[in-house]
Tab-separated table of C-alpha atoms in Angstrom:
chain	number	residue	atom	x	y	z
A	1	UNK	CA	0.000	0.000	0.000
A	2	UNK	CA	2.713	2.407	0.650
A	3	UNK	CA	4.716	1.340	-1.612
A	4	UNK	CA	2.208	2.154	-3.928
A	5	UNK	CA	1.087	5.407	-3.153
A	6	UNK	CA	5.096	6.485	-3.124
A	7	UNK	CA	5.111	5.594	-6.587
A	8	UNK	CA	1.792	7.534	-7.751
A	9	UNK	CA	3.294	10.610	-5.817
A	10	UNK	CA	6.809	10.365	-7.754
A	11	UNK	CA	5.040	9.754	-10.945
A	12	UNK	CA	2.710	13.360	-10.435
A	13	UNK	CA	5.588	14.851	-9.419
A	14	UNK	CA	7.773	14.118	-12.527
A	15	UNK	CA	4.746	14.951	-14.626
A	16	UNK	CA	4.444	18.283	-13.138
A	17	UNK	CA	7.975	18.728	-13.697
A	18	UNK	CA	8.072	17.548	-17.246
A	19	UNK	CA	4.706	20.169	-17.535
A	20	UNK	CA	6.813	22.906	-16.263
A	21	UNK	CA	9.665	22.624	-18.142
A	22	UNK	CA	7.595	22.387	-21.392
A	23	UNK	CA	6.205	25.628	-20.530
A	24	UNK	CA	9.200	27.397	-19.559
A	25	UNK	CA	10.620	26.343	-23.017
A	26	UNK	CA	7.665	27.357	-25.142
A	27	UNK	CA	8.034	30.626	-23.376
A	28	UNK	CA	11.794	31.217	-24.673
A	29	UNK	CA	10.957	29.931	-27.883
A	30	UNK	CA	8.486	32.424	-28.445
A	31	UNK	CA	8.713	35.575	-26.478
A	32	UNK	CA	12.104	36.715	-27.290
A	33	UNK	CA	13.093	39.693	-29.351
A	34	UNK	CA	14.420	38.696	-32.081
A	35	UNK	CA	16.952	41.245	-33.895
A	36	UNK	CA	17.352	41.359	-37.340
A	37	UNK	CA	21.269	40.605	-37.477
A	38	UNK	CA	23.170	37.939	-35.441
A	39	UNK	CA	25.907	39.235	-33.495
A	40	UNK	CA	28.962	37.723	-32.259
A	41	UNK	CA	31.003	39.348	-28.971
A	42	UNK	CA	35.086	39.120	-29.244
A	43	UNK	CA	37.476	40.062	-26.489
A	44	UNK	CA	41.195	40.600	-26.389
A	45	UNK	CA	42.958	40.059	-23.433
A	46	UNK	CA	46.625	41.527	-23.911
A	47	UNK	CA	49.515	38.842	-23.538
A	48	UNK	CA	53.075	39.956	-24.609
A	49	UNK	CA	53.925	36.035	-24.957
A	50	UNK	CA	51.692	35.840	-28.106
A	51	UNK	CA	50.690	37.421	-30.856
A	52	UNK	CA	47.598	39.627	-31.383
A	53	UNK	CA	45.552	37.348	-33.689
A	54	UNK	CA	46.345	34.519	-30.880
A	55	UNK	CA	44.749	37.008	-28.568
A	56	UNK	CA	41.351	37.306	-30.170
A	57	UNK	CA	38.763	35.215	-28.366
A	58	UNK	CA	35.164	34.641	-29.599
A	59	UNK	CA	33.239	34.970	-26.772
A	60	UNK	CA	28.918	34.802	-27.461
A	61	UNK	CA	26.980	35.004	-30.031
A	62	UNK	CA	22.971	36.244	-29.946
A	63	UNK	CA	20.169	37.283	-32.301
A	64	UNK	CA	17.621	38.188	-29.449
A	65	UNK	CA	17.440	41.170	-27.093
A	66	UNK	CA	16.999	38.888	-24.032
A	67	UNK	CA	20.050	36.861	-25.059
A	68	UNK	CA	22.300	40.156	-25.694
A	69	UNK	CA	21.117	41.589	-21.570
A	70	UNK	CA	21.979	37.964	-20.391
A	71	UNK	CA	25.732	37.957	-22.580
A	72	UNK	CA	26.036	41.771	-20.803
A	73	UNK	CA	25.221	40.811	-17.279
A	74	UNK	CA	27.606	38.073	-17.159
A	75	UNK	CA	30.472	39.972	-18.680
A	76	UNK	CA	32.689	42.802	-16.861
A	77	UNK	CA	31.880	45.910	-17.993
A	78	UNK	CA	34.584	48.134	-20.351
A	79	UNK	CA	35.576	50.005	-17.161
A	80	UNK	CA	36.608	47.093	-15.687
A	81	UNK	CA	39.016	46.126	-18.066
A	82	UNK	CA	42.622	45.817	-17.907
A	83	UNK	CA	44.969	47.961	-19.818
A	84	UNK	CA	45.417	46.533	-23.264
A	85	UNK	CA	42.093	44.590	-23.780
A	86	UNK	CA	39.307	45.076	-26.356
A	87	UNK	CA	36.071	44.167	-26.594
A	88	UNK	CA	34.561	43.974	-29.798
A	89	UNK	CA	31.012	43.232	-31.356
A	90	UNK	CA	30.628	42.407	-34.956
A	91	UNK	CA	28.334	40.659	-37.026
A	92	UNK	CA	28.002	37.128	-37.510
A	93	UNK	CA	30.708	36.393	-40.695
A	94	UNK	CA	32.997	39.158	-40.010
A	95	UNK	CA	36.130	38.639	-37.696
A	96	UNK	CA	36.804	42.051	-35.728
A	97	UNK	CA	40.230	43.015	-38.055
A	98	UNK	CA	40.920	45.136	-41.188
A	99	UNK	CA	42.245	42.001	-43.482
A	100	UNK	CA	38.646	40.542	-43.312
A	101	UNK	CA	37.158	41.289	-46.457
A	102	UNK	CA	33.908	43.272	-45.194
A	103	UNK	CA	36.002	45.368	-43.515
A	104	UNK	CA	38.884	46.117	-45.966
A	105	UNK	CA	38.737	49.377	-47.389
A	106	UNK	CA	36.125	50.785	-45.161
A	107	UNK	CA	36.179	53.328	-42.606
A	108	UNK	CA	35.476	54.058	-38.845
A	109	UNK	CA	34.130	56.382	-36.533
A	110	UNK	CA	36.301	56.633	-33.483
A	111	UNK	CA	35.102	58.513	-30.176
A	112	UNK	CA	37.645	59.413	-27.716
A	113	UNK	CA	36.609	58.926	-23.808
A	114	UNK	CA	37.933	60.849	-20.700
A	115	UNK	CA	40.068	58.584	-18.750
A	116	UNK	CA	38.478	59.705	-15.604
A	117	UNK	CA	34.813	59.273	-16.443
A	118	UNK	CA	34.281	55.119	-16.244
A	119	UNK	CA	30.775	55.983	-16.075
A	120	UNK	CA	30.634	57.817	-19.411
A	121	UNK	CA	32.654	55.026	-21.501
A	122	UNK	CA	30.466	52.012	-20.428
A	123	UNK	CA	27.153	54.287	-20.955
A	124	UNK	CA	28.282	55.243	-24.533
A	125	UNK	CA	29.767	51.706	-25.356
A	126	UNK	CA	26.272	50.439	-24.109
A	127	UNK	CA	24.692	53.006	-26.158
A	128	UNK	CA	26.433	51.987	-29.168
A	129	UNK	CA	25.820	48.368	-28.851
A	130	UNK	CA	21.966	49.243	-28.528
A	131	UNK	CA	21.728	51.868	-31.713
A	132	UNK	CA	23.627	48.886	-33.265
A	133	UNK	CA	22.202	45.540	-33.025
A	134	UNK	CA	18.413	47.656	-32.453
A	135	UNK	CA	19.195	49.230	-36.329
A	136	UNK	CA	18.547	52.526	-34.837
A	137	UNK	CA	20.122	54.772	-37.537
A	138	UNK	CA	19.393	55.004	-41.015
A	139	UNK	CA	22.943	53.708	-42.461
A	140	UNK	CA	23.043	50.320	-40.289
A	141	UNK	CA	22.802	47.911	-43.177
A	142	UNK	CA	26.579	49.756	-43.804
A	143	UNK	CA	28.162	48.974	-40.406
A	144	UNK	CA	30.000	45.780	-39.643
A	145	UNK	CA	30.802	46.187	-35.647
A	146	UNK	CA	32.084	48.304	-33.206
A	147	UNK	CA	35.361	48.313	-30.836
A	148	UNK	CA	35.869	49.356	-27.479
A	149	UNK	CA	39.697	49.892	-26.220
A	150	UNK	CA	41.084	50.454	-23.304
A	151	UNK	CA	44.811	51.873	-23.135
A	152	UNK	CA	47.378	53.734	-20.666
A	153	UNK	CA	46.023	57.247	-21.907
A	154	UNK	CA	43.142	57.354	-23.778
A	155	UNK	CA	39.768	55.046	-23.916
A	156	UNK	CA	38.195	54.947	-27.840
A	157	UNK	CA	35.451	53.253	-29.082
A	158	UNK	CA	34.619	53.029	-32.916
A	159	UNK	CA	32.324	51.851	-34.933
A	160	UNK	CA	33.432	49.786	-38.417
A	161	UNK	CA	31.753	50.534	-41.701
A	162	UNK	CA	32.068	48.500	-44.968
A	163	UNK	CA	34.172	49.182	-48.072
A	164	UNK	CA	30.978	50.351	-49.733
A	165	UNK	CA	29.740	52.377	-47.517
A	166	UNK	CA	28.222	55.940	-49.175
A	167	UNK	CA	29.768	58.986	-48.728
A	168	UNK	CA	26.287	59.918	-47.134
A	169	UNK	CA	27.379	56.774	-44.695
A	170	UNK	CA	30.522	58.215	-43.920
A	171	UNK	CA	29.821	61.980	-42.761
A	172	UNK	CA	26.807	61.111	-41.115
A	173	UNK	CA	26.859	59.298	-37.305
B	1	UNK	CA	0.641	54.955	-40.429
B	2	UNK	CA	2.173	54.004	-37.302
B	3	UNK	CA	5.345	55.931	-36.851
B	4	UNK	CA	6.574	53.450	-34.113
B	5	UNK	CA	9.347	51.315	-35.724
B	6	UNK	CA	9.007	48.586	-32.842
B	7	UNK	CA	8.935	45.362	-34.493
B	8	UNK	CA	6.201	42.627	-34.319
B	9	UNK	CA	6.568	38.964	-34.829
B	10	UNK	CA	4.106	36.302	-36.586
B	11	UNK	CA	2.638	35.319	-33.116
B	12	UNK	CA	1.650	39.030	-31.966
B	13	UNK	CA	0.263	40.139	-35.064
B	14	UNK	CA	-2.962	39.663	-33.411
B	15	UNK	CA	-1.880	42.595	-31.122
B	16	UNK	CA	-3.848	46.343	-31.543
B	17	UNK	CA	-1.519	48.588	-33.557
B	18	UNK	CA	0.004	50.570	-31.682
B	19	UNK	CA	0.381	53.997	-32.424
B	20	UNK	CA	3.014	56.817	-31.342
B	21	UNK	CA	2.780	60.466	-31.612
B	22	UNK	CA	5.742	62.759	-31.810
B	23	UNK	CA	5.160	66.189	-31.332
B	24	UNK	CA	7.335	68.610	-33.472
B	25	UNK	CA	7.921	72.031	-32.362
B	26	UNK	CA	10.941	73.258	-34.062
B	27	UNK	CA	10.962	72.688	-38.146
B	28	UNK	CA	14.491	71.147	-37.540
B	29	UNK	CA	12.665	67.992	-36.166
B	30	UNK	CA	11.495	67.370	-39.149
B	31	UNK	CA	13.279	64.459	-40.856
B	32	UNK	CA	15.935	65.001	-43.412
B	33	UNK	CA	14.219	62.144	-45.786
B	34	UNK	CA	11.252	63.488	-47.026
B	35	UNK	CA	9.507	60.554	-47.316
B	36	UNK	CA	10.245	59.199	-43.711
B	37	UNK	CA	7.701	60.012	-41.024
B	38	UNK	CA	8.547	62.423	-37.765
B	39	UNK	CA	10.435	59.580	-35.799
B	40	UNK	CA	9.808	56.554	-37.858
B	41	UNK	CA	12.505	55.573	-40.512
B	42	UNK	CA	12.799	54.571	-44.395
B	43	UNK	CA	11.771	51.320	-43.891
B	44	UNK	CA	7.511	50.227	-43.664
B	45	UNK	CA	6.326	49.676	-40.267
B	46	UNK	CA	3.728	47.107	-41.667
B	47	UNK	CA	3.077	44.397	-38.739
B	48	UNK	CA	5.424	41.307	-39.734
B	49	UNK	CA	7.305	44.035	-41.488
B	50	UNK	CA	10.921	42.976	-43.209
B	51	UNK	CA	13.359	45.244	-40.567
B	52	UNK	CA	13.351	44.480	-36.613
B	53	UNK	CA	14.369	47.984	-35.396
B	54	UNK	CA	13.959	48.387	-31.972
B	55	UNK	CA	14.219	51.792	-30.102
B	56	UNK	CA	17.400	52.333	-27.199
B	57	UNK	CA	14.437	52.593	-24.531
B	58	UNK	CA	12.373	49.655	-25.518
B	59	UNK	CA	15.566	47.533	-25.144
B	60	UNK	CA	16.247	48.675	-21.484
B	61	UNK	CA	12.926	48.193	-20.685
B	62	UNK	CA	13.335	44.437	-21.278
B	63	UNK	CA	16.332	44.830	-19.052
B	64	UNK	CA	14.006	43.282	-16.391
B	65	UNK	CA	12.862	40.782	-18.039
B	66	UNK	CA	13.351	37.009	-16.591
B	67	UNK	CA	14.036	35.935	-20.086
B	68	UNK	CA	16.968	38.458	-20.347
B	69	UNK	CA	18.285	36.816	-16.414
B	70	UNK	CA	19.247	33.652	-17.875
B	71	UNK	CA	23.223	33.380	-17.653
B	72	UNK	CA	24.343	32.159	-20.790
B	73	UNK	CA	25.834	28.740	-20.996
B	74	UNK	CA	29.030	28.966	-23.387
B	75	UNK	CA	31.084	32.133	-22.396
B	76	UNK	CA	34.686	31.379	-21.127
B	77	UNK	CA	34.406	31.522	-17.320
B	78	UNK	CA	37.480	33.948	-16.589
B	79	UNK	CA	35.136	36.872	-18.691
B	80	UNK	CA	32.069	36.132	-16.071
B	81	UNK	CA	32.062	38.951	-13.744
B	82	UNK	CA	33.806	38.982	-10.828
B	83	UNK	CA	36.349	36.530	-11.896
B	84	UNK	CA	39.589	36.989	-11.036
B	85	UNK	CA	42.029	37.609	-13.468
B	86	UNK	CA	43.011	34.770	-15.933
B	87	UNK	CA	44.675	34.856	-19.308
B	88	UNK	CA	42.758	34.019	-21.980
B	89	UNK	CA	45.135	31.175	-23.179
B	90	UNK	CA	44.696	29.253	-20.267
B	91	UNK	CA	40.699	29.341	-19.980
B	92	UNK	CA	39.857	29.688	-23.665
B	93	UNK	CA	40.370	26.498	-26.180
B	94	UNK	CA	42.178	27.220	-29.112
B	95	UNK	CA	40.222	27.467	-32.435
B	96	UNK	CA	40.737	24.993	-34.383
B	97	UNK	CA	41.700	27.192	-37.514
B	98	UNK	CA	44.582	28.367	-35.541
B	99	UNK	CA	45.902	24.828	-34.772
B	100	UNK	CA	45.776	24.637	-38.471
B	101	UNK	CA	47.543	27.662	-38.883
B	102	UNK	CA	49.998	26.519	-36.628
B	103	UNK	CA	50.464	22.985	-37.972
B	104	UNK	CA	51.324	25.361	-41.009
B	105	UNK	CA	53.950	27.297	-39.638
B	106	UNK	CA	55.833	24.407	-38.235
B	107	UNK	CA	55.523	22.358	-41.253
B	108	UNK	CA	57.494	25.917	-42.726
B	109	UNK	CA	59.961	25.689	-40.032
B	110	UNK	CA	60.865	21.937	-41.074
B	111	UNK	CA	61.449	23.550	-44.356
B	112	UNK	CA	63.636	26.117	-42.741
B	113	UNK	CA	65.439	23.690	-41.089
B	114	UNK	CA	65.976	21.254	-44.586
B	115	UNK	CA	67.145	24.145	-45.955
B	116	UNK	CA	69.885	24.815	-43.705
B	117	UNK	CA	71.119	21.193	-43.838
């Protein structure tokens, strides 16, 4: 009799369970944001025992809002990086250096940052990241990813556009 | 017209259109594009529309979502935050088309070193 009734409990239980879990997946599947580019992050970590390209590090990649907030609240924030690293965010396909072929022969944006403000450079670098993978501005389809570096003297973060980006691309931003 | 750019997907379609008004009070609000509407952009705004453009402030706002909680599974522990400092070469595998580049380069020194002999 026990017995029994142990194993009818055990048996609601996991069907709850498996209920739940059904549920909680239907819910990701379908109420998440999804953007209209997939995005990978990079990250360079500087290391004078190797070279730069040995450096680079793919870190995430997303194509939903919700995914992007849960890469950035796992992740230190620019301000908290050490001298010498990067942090870069380009689309899917394009690896985060001039010799790859979307980004040969375009241009870039670069915005310098007070070294004293930390608040200022990871508000603008989260600002950028937003107006990016949101398609905020009306030359997006022209932009290939954005860079955020911190050095000794100065903090910059640009933003990467094609080789066929417009002259109208280019002086606007 | 909606001038909201917010995009919808297949499943809220069924949703009430929702409708934005910006107020202009200076003539140099007015959009550069003459056939873009007073905060909306080139692109149609039709529900299932082809562009996802979402606004800076609608993205914070799903800040709070528990969908956007959800720590992601694959990111290189030493990047998590409030690690301590690791190099990346010690947490992060190697790609495997840099082993391949590197297969490469020694297969050049062995060249190197036929050469000298």
């Amino acid at each position: 009799m026990e017995n029994l009734r142990q194993t009818k409990e055990s048996s609601e239980f996991k069907m709850g369970t498996s209920l739940d879990n059904n549920k909680l997946a239907s819910l990701g599947a379908t109420n998440k944001h999804r953007l209209q580019n997939t995005w990978t992050l990079w990250g360079v970590k500087y290391d004078p025992e190797i070279s730069w390209e040995d450096m680079l590090k793919e870190i995430d990649s997303f194509n939903t809002v919700e995914d992007f907030w849960n890469l950035y609240f796992r992740i230190d924030t620019p301000s908290k990086l050490n001298r010498g690293c990067d942090y870069m965010l380009f689309k899917k396909g394009i690896r985060p250096m001039w010799e790859d072929p979307p980004n040969k022969g375009g241009g870039r944006w670069t915005y310098k940052v007070d070294k004293r403000s930390t608040a200022e450079l990871d508000k603008t670098w989260l600002d950028v990241l937003l107006c990016m993978i949101g398609e905020a501005c009306d030359h997006c389809d022209q932009i290939c990813g954005a860079f955020v570096r911190i050095r000794k003297n100065i903090n910059k973060i640009s933003v990467w556009t094609k080789a066929d980006a417009g002259d109208e691309c280019n002086e606007q931003c | 017209m909606s001038a909201s750019p917010t995009a919808r997907q297949a499943i809220t379609q069924a949703l009430p259109m929702i409708t934005r008004k910006v107020v202009i009070s200076d003539p140099i609000q007015m959009p550069e594009v003459y056939s873009s509407t007073p905060g909306g952009t080139l692109y149609s705004t039709t529900p299932g529309g082809t562009k996802l453009i979402y606004e800076r402030a609608f993205m914070k706002n799903l800040r709070g979502s528990p969908l956007s909680q959800t720590p992601p599974s694959n990111v290189p522990s030493c990047l998590l935050r409030g690690t301590p400092r690791t190099p990346f070469r010690k947490c992060v595998p190697v790609p495997t088309e840099l082993i391949k580049q590197t297969k490469s380069l020694k297969i050049e020194d062995q060249e190197q070193f036929q050469l000298d002999l």
